[in-house]
Coordinates of C-alpha atoms and ligand atoms in Angstrom, one line a residue:
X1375 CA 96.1 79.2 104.2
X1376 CA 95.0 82.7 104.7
X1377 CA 97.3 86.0 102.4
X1378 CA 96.1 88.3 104.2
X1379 CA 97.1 89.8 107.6
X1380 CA 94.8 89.7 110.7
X1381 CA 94.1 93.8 110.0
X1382 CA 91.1 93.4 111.6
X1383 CA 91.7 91.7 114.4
X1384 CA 94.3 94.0 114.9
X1385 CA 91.7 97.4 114.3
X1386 CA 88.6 95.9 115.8
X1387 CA 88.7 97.6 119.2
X1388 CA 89.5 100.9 117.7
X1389 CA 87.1 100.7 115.0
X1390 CA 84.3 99.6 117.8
X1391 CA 85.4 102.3 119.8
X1392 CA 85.5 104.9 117.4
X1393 CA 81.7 103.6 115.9
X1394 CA 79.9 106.8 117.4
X1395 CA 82.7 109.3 116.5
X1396 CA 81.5 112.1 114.1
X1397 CA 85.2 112.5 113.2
X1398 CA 86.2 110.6 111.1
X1399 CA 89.1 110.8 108.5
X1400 CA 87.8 112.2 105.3
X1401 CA 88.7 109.2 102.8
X1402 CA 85.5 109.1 100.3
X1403 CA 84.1 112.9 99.3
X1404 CA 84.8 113.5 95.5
X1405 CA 87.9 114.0 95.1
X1406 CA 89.0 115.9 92.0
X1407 CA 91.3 114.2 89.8
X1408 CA 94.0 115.8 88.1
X1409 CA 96.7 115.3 85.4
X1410 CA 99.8 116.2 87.4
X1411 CA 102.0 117.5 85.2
X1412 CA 104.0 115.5 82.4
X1413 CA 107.5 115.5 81.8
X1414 CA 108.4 114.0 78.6
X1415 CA 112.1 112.5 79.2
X1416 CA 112.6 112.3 75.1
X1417 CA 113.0 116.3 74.9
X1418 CA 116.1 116.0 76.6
X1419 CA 117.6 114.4 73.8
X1420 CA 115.9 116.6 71.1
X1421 CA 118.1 119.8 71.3
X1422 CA 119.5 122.4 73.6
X1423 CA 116.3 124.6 74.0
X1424 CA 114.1 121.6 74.3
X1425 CA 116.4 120.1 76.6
X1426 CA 116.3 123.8 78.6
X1427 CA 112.4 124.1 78.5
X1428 CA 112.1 120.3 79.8
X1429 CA 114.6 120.6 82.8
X1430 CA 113.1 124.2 83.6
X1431 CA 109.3 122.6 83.6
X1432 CA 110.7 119.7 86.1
X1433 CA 111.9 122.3 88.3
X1434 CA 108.5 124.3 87.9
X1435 CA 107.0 121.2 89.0
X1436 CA 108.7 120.3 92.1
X1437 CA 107.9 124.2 92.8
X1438 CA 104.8 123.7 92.5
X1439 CA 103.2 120.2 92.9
X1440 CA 106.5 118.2 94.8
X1441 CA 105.0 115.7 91.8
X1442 CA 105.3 115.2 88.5
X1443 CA 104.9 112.0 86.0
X1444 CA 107.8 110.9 83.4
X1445 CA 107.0 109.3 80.3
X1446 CA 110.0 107.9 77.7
X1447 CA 111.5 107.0 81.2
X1448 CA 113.8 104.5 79.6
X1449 CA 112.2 101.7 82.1
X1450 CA 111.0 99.0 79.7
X1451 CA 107.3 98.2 80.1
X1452 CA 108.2 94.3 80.0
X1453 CA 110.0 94.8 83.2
X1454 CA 107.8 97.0 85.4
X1455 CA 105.1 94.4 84.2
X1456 CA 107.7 91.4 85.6
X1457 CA 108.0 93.4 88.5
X1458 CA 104.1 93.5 89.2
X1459 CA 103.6 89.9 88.0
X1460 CA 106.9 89.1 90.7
X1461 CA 104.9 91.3 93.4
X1462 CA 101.9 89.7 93.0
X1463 CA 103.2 86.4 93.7
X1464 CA 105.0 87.5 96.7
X1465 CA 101.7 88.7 98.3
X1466 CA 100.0 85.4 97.3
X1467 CA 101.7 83.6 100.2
X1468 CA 100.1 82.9 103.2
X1469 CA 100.3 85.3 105.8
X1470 CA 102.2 83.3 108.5
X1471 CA 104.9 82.7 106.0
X1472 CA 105.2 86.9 105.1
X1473 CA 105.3 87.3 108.5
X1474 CA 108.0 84.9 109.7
X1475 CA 111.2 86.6 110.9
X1476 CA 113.5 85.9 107.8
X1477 CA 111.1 85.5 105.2
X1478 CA 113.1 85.6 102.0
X1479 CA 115.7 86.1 104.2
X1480 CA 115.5 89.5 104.1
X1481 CA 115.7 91.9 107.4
X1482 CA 113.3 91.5 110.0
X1483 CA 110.5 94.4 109.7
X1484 CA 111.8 94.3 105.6
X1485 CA 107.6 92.9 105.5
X1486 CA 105.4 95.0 107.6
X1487 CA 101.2 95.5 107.4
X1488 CA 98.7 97.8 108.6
X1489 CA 99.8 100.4 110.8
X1490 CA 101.3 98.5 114.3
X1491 CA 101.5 102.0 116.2
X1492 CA 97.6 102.8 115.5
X1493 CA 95.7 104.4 118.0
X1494 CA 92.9 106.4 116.2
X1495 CA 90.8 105.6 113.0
X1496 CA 93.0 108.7 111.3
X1497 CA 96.1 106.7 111.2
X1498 CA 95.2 103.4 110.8
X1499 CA 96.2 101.6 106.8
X1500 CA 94.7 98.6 104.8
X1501 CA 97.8 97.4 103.0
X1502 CA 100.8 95.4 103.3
X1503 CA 104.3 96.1 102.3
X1504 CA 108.1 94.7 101.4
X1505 CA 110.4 97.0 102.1
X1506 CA 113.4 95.9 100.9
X1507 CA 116.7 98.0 101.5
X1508 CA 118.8 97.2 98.0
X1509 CA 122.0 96.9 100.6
X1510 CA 120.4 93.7 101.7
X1511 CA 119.3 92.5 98.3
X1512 CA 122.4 90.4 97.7
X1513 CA 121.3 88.2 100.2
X1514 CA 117.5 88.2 99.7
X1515 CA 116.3 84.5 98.5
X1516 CA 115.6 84.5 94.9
X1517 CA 112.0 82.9 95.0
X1518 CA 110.8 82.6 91.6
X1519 CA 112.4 85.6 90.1
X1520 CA 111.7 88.2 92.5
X1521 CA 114.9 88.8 93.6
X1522 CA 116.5 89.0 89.9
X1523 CA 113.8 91.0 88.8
X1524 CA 114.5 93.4 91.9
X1525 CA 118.2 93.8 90.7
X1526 CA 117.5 94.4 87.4
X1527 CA 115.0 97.6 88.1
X1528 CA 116.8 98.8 90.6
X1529 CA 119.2 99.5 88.7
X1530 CA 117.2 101.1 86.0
X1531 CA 115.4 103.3 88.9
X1532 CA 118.8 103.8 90.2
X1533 CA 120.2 105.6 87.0
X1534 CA 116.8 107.7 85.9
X1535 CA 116.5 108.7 90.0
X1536 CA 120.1 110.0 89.9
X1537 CA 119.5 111.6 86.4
X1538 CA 116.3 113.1 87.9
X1539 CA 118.0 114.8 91.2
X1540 CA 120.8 116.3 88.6
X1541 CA 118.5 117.7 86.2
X1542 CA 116.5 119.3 89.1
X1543 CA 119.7 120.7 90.7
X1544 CA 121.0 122.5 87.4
X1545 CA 117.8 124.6 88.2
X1546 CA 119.7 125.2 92.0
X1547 CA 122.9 126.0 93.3
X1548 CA 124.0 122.0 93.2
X1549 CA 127.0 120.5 92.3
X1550 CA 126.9 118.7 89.4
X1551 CA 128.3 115.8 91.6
X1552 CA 126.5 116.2 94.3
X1553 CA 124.5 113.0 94.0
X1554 CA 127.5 110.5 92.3
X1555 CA 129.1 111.9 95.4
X1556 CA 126.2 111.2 98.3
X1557 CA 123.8 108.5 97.0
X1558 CA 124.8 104.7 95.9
X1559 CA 123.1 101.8 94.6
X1560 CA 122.5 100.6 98.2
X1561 CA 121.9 103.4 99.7
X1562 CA 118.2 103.4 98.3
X1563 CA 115.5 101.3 98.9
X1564 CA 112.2 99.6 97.4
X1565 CA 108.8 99.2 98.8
X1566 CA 106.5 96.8 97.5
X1567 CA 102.8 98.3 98.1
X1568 CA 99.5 95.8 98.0
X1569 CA 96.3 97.4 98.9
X1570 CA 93.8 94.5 99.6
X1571 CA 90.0 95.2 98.7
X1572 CA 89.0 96.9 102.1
X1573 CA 85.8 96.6 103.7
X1574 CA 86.4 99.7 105.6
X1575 CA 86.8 102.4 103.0
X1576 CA 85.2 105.4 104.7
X1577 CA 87.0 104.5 107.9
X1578 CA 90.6 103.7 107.0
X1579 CA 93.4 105.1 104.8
X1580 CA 95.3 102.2 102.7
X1581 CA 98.0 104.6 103.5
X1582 CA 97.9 107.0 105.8
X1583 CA 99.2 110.5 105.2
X1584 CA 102.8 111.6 105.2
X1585 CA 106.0 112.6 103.1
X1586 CA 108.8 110.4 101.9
X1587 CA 112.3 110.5 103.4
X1588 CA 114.3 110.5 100.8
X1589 CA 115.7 112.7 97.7
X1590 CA 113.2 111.5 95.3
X1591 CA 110.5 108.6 95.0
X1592 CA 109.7 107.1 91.5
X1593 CA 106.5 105.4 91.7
X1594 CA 105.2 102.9 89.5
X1595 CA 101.5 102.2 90.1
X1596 CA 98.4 100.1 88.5
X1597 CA 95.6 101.4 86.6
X1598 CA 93.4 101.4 90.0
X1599 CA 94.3 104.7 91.4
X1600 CA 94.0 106.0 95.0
X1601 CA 96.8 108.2 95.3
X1602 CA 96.3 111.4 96.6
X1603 CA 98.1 114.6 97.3
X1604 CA 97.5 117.9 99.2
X1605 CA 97.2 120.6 97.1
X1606 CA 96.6 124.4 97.9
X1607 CA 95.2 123.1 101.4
X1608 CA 92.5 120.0 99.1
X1609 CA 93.4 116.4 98.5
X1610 CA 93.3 115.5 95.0
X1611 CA 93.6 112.2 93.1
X1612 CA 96.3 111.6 90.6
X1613 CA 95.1 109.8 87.6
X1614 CA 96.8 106.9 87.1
X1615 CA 98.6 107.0 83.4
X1616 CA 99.5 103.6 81.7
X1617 CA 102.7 105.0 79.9
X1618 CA 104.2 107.3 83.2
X1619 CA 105.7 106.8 86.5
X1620 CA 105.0 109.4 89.1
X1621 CA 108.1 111.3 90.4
X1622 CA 107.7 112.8 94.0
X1623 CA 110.4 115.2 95.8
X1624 CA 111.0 113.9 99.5
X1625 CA 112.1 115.7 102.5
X1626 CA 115.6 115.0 101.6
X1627 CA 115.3 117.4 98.8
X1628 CA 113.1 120.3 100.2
X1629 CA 116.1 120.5 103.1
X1630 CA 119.0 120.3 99.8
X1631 CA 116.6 122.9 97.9
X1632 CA 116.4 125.1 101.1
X1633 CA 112.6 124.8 100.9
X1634 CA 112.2 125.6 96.9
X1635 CA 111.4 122.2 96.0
X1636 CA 108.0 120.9 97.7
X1637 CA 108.2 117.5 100.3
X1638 CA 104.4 117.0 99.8
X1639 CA 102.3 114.9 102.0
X1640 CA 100.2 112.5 100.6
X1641 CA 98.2 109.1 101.1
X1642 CA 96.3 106.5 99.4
X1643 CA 92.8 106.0 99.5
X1644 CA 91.4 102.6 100.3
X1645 CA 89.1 100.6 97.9
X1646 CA 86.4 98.5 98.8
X1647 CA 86.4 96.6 95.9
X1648 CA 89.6 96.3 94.0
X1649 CA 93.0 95.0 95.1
X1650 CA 96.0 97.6 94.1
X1651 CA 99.5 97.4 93.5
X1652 CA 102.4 100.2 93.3
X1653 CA 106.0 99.9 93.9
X1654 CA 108.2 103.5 95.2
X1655 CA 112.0 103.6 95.0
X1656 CA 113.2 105.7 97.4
X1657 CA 116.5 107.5 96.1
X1658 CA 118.6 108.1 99.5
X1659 CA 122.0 109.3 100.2
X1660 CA 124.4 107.2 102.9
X1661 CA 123.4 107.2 106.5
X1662 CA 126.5 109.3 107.4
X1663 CA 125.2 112.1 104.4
X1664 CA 125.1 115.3 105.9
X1665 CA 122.2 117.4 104.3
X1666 CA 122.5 121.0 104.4
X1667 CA 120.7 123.7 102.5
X1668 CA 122.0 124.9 99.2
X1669 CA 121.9 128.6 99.6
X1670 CA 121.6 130.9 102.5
X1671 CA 120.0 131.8 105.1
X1672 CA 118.9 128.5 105.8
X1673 CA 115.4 127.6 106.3
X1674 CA 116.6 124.0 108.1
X1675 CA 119.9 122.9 110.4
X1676 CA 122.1 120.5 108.9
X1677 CA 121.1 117.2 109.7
X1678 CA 122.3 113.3 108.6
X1679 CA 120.4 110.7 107.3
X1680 CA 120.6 109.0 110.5
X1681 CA 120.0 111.8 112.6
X1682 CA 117.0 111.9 110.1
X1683 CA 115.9 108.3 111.2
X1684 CA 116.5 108.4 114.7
X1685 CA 114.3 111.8 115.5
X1686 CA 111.8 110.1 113.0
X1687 CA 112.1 106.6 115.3
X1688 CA 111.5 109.0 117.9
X1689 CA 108.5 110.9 116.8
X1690 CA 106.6 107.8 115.9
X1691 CA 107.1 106.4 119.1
X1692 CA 106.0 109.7 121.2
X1693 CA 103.4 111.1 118.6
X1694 CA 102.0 107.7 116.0
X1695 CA 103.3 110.0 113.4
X1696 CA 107.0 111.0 111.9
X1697 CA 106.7 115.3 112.2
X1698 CA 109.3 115.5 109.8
X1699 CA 111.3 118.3 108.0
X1700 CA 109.7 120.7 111.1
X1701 CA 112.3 119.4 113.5
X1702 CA 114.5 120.5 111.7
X1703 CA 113.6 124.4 111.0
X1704 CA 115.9 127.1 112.4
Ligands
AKG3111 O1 101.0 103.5 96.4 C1 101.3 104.6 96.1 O2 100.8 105.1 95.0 C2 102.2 105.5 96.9 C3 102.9 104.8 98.0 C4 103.7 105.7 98.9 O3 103.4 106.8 99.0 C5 104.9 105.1 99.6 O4 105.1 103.9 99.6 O5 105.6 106.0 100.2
FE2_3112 FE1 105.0 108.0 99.9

């Protein structure tokens, strides 16, 4: 039986429709690639200026790039490549199954594919995703040892997200507690990425741009690359690195940092040849978290998690797309 989902079943009128259009979403010029910058977690351990100079370079990140890559992350190799090996087998099951309304008894929508809302070639994606909300994962089947293997890196991303968000705040006016306070275990989620070869690649996006909703996303990727970010107006390609995992800041913490730390959009590229894989916790406060800048004037209105969700439900529905921290401006 078939893995993969109809996609282009699902695409065919738009991409036949769209077959004369000169515009069409800019997904193969040469893209640079660049190193984004490297945070090495050891240095925090090493003494107190080392430890100053690596939480100041964080925050000069997130300034900067809204990106940076950890290395000596404390997330064992053995299980991020468990995690993948997991993933993979996942995906490996037929379609129909992924698709069935309680599939490993998860939430309905917890598996989703392509982009159900497309109406244009800009916005529509070649790739597949679990995402699995870790309040739910207690219930999740355990099918081989995905679900195990879930727990056990959640937890890990868990503690070095939470670590991450404090050692960015002591370069802010945040409370020490801020996060022990706001975010839990459950509170956060985990999407499971698989980009299948695409036969598309100058039409389609595997994903298609936006930010993350969320504190902070720690992404672990494959050696195949695709990821992109927007940088001084260009997109650019983030080399993959075989010993880092790519930190992001999400819109969560732009609002928090009253605009100081950078939500920035970006996508990943389709591949006609090679099937990818990446996995991106989303750190996330509670649903009834109120987020409010953290010094004055502020640049946004306070706003909940939920309120977050809802005008984002919202936008999708009226636009294709979420808008975002925007809505939210003063
Ligand atoms: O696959 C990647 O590298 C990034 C995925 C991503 O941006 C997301 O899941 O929000
Ligand atoms: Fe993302």
């Amino acid at each position: 039986m078939a893995i993969e989902p109809p996609f282009f079943e699902k695409y065919k009128a738009i991409l036949q429709s769209s077959a004369n259009e000169k515009e069409k979403p800019s997904t193969v010029e040469g893209f640079e690639e660049l190193e984004l910058p490297l945070i090495d977690l050891s240095h925090l351990n090493l003494g107190p200026l080392e430890r100053q100079e690596c939480i100041e370079k964080m925050g000069q990140a997130a300034i900067e790039w809204g990106f940076f890559q950890i290395v000596n992350h404390a997330v064992p190799d053995e299980l991020l490549n468990r995690l993948k090996q997991e993933q993979i087998k996942v995906f490996q099951q037929p379609f129909d199954k992924k698709s069935e309304n309680n599939f490993l008894n998860l939430s309905v929508q917890s598996y989703r594919w392509g982009n159900p809302l497309a109406t244009s070639l800009g916005n529509l994606s070649w790739s597949e995703a679990l995402h699995i909300s870790l309040k739910d994962i207690s219930k999740m089947d355990e099918y081989n040892k995905l679900r195990s293997t879930i727990e056990e890196y959640a937890e890990k991303a868990n503690f070095l997200a939470q670590r991450l968000a404090e050692y960015l705040a002591q370069n802010l006016e945040i409370k020490a507690n801020y996060f022990q306070e706001n975010c839990s275990p459950s509170s956060s989620s985990l999407r499971m990425n698989r980009y299948p070869p695409c036969p598309y690649p100058s039409m389609m996006f595997g994903i298609i741009p936006h930010t993350d909703t969320d504190f902070l996303t720690i992404v672990s990727q494959d050696q195949v690359g695709g990821l992109q970010l927007k940088r001084n107006g260009r997109w650019v390609s983030v080399k993959p690195n075989p010993k880092a995992l790519v930190v992001n800041i999400g819109d969560f913490y732009q609002a928090l940092s009253n605009g100081v730390y950078k939500s920035i959009t970006h996508r990943v590229i389709a591949n006609q040849e090679t099937e990818r894989y990446s996995a991106a916790y989303f750190y996330c406060p509670t649903y009834e978290t109120v987020i409010e800048s953290c010094s004055k004037p502020s640049l946004y209105k306070k706003f909940s998690f939920k309120e977050y969700r809802e005008q984002i439900q919202k936008d999708v529905k009226a636009t294709g797309d979420k808008v975002g921290l925007s809505q939210f401006l003063l």
